[in-house]
Short mmCIF file of C-alpha atoms in Angstrom, two decimals:
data_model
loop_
_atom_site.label_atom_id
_atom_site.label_comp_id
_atom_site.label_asym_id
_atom_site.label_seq_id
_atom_site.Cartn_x
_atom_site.Cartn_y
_atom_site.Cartn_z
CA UNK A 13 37.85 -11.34 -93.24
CA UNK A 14 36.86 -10.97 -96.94
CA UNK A 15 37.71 -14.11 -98.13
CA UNK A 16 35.63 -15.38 -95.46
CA UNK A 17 32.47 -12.85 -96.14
CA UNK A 18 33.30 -14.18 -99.76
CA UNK A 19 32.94 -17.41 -98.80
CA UNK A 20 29.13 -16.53 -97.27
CA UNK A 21 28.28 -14.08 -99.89
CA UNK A 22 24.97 -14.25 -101.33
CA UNK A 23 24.26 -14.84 -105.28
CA UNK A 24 27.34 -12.48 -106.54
CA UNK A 25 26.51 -9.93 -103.70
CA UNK A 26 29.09 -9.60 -100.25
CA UNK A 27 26.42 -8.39 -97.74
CA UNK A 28 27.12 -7.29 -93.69
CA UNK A 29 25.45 -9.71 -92.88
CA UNK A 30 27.86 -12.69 -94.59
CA UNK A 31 30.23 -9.79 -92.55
CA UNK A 32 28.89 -10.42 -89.27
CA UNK A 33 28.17 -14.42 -89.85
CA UNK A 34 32.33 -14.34 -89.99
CA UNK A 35 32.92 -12.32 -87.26
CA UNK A 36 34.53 -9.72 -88.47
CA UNK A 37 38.13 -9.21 -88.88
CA UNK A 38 39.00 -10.55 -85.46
CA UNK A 39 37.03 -13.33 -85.29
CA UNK A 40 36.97 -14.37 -88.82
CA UNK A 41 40.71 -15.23 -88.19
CA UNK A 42 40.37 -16.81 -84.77
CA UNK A 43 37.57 -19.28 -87.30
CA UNK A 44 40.25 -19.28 -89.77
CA UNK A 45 43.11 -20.32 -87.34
CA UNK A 46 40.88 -22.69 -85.92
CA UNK A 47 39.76 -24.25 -89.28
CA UNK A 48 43.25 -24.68 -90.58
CA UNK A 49 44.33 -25.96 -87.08
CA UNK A 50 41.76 -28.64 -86.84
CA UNK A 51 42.86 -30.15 -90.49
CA UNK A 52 45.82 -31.23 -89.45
CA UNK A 53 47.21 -34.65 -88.23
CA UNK A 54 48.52 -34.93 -84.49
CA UNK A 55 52.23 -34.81 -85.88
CA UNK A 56 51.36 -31.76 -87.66
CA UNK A 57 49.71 -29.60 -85.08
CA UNK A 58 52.64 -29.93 -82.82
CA UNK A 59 54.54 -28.59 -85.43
CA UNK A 60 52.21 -25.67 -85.81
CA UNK A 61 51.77 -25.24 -82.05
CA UNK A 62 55.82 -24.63 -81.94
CA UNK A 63 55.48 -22.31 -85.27
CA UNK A 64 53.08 -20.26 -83.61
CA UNK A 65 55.04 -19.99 -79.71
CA UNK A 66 58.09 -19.29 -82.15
CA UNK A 67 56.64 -15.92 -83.98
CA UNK A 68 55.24 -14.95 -80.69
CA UNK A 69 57.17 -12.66 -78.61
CA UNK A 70 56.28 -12.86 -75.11
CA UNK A 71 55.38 -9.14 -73.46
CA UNK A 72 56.74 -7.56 -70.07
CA UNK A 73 53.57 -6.33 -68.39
CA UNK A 74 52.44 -5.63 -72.27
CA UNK A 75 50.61 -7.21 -75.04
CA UNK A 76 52.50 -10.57 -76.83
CA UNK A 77 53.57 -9.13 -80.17
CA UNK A 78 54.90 -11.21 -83.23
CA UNK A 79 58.81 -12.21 -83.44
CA UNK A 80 60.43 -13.17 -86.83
CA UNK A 81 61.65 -16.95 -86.26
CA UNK A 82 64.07 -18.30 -88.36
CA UNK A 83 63.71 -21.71 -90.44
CA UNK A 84 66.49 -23.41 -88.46
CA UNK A 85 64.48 -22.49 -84.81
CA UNK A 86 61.42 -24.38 -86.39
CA UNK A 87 63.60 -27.73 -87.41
CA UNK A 88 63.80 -29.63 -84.09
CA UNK A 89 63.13 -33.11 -82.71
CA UNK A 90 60.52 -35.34 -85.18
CA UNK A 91 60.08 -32.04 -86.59
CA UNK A 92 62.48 -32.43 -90.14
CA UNK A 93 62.81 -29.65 -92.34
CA UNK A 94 60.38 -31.26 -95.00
CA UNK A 95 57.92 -31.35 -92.11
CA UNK A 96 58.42 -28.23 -91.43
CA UNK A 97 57.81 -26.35 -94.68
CA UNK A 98 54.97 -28.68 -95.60
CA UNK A 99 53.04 -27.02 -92.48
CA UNK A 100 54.40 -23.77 -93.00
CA UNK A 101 53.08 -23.80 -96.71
CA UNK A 102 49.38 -24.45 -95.41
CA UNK A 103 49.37 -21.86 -92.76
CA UNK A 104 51.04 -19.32 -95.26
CA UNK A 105 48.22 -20.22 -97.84
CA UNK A 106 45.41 -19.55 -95.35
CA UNK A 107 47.38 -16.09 -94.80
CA UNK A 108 48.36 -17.08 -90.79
CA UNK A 109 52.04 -16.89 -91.57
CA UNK A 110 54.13 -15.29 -93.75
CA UNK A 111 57.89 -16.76 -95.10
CA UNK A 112 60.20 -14.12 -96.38
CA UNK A 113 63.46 -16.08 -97.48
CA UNK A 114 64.34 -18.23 -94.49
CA UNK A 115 62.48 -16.49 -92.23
CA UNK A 116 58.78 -16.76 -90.64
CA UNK A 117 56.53 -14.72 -88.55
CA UNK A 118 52.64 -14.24 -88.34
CA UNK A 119 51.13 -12.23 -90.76
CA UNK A 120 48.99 -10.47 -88.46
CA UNK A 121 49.26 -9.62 -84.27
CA UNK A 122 45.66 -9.66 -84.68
CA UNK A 123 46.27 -13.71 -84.31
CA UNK A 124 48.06 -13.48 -81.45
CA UNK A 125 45.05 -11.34 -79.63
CA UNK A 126 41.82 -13.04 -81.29
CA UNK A 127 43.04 -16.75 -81.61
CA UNK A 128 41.77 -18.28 -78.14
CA UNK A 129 43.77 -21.39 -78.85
CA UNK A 130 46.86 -19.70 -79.22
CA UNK A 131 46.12 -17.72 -75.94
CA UNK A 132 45.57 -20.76 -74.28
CA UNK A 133 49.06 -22.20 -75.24
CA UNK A 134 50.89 -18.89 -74.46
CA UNK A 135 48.88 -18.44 -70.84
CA UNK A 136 49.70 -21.90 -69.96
CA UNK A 137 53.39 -21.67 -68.42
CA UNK A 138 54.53 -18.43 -69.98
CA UNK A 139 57.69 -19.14 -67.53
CA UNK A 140 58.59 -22.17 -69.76
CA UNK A 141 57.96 -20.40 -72.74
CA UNK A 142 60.27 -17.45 -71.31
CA UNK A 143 63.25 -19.80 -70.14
CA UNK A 144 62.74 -21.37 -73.58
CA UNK A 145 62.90 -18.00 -75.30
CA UNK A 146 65.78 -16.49 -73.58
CA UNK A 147 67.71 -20.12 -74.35
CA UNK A 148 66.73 -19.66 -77.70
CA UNK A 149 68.34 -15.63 -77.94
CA UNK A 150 71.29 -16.95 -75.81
CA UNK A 151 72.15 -19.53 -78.50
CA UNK A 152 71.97 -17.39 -81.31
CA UNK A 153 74.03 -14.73 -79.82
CA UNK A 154 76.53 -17.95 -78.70
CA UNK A 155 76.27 -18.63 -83.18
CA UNK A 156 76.77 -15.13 -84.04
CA UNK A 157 80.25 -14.82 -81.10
CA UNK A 158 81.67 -17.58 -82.72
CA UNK A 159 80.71 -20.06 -79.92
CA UNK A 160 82.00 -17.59 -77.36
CA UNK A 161 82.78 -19.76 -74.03
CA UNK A 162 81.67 -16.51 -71.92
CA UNK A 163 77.76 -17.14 -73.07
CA UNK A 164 77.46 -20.33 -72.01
CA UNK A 165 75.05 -21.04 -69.28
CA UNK A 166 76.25 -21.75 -65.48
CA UNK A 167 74.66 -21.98 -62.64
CA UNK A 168 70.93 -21.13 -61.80
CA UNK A 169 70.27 -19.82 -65.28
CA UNK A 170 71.79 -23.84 -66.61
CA UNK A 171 69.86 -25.48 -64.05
CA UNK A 172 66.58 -23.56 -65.24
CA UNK A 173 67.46 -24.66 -68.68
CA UNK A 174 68.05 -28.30 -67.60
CA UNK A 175 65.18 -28.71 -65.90
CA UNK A 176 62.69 -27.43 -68.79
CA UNK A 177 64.51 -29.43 -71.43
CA UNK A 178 63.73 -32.63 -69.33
CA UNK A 179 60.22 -32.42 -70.91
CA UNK A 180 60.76 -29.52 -73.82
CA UNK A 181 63.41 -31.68 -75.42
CA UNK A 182 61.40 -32.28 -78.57
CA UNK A 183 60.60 -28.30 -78.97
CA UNK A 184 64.86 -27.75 -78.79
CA UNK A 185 66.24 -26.98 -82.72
CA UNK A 186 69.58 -27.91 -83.30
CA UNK A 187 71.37 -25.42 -82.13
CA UNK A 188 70.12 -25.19 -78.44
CA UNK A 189 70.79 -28.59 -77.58
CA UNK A 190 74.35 -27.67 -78.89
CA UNK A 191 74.35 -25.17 -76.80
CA UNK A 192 73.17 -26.65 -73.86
CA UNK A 193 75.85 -29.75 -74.22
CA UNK A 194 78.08 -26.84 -74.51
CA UNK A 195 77.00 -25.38 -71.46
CA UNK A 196 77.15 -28.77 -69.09
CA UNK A 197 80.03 -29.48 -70.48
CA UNK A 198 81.90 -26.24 -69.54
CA UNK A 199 80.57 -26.69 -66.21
CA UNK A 200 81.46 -30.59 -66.03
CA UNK A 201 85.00 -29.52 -66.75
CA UNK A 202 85.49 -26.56 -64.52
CA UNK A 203 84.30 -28.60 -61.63
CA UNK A 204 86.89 -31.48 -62.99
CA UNK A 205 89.58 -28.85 -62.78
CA UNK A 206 88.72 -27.50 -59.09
CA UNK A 207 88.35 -30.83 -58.13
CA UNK A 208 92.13 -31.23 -59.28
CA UNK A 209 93.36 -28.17 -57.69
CA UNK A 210 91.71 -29.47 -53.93
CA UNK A 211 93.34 -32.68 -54.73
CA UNK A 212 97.02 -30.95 -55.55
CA UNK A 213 96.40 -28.39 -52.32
CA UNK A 214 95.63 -31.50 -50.28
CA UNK A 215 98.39 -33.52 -51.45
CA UNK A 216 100.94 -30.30 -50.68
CA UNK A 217 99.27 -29.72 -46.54
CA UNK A 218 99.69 -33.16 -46.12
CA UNK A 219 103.21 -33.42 -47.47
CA UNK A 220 103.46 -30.65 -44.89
CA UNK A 221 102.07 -31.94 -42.37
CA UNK A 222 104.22 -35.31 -42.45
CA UNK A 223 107.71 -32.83 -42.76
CA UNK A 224 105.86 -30.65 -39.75
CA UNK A 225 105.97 -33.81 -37.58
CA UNK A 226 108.61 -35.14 -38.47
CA UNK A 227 110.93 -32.22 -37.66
CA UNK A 228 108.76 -32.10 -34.43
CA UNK A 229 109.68 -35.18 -33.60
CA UNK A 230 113.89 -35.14 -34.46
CA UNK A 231 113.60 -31.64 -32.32
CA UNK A 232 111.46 -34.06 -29.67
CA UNK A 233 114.20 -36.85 -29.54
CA UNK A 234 117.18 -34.57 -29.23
CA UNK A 235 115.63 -32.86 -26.08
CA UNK A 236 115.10 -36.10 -24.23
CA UNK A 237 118.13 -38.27 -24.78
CA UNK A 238 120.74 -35.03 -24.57
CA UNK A 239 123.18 -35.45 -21.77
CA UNK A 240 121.95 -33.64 -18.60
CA UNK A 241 124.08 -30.53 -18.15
CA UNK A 242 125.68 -30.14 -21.35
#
């Protein structure tokens, strides 16, 4: 907000009403958000839009608050690591994000509450962005378990995650998708091996069977061509 006041200041003096002609603190970063947004090509405003649903933790009947992302969540689909830090460099230098080590998150919630673009992008399927988000926690805890065959996905929870990577695939890092192979392909090979155990128990009642009427049968013959009376 004082950069921007700065920016409006008159002569050498920073006056209230510079103040007010930036909006204040909250508006003076929705400008700035908007300002920095705006300057960037179509490849890298998809990058942002994913930086920005990445350091934003969705609320439970409470505000969105910010998240701490890490580098390797932002590296997915066109977007390259290069990519990446190039747009994270601009937003950091217009103070929207900050980078400690290999990690990002906003530098202020007040972007999360004030920037009406961001809103918009958060209040447009917060589902997706949930199913997305708890994929994204799964994953890591998957990493961090060694791979761990118990966290995979299965079932409603795999088809949820299926269905939004159908058009979210671009938005997956590196790591998801490996977890979500993962996933179908636990579930592809459980199904192979109960599809082996029907075929073994129907192979066994029909060997039974074909014994069952067969000793029916011998008993059958015996009965009918035994000498009358003996």
């Amino acid at each position: 907000a004082l950069l921007e006041t700065w920016k409006r200041r008159r002569g050498t003096q920073m006056t209230f009403a510079s103040y007010y002609e930036a909006g204040r603190v909250q508006e003076a970063i929705a400008k700035t958000a908007d300002r920095i947004y705006t300057g960037l090509d179509e490849a890298d405003k998809k990058i942002a839009r994913n930086i920005f649903l990445r350091v934003t933790e969705l609320g439970e009947d409470t505000q969105d608050t910010r998240r701490r992302a890490s580098m390797e969540e932002l590296v997915s689909g066109e977007a390259t690591r290069t990519k990446v830090e190039f747009v994270l460099k601009i937003l950091a230098d217009a103070r929207l994000i900050i980078t400690r080590g290999d990690s990002v998150e906003v530098a202020h919630e007040a972007i999360i509450r004030e920037w009406g673009l961001l809103r918009s992008w958060l209040e447009e399927n917060r589902e997706a962005l949930r199913i997305h988000r708890h994929l994204s926690r799964t994953a890591d805890s998957w990493e961090k378990r060694h791979r761990d065959l118990s966290e995979l996905y299965r079932g409603s929870r795999l088809t949820q995650a299926e269905e939004w990577a159908e058009k979210h695939k671009v938005e997956m890092s590196q790591l998801e998708q490996e977890f979500l192979s993962s996933s179908q392909a636990k579930v592809a090979h459980e199904a192979w091996r109960q599809r082996i155990r029907w075929a073994s128990l129907v192979t066994v009642l029909a060997v039974a069977f074909v014994i069952a009427v067969f000793a029916a049968t011998g008993q059958l013959n015996r009965f009918i061509y035994r000498p009358i009376g003996l």
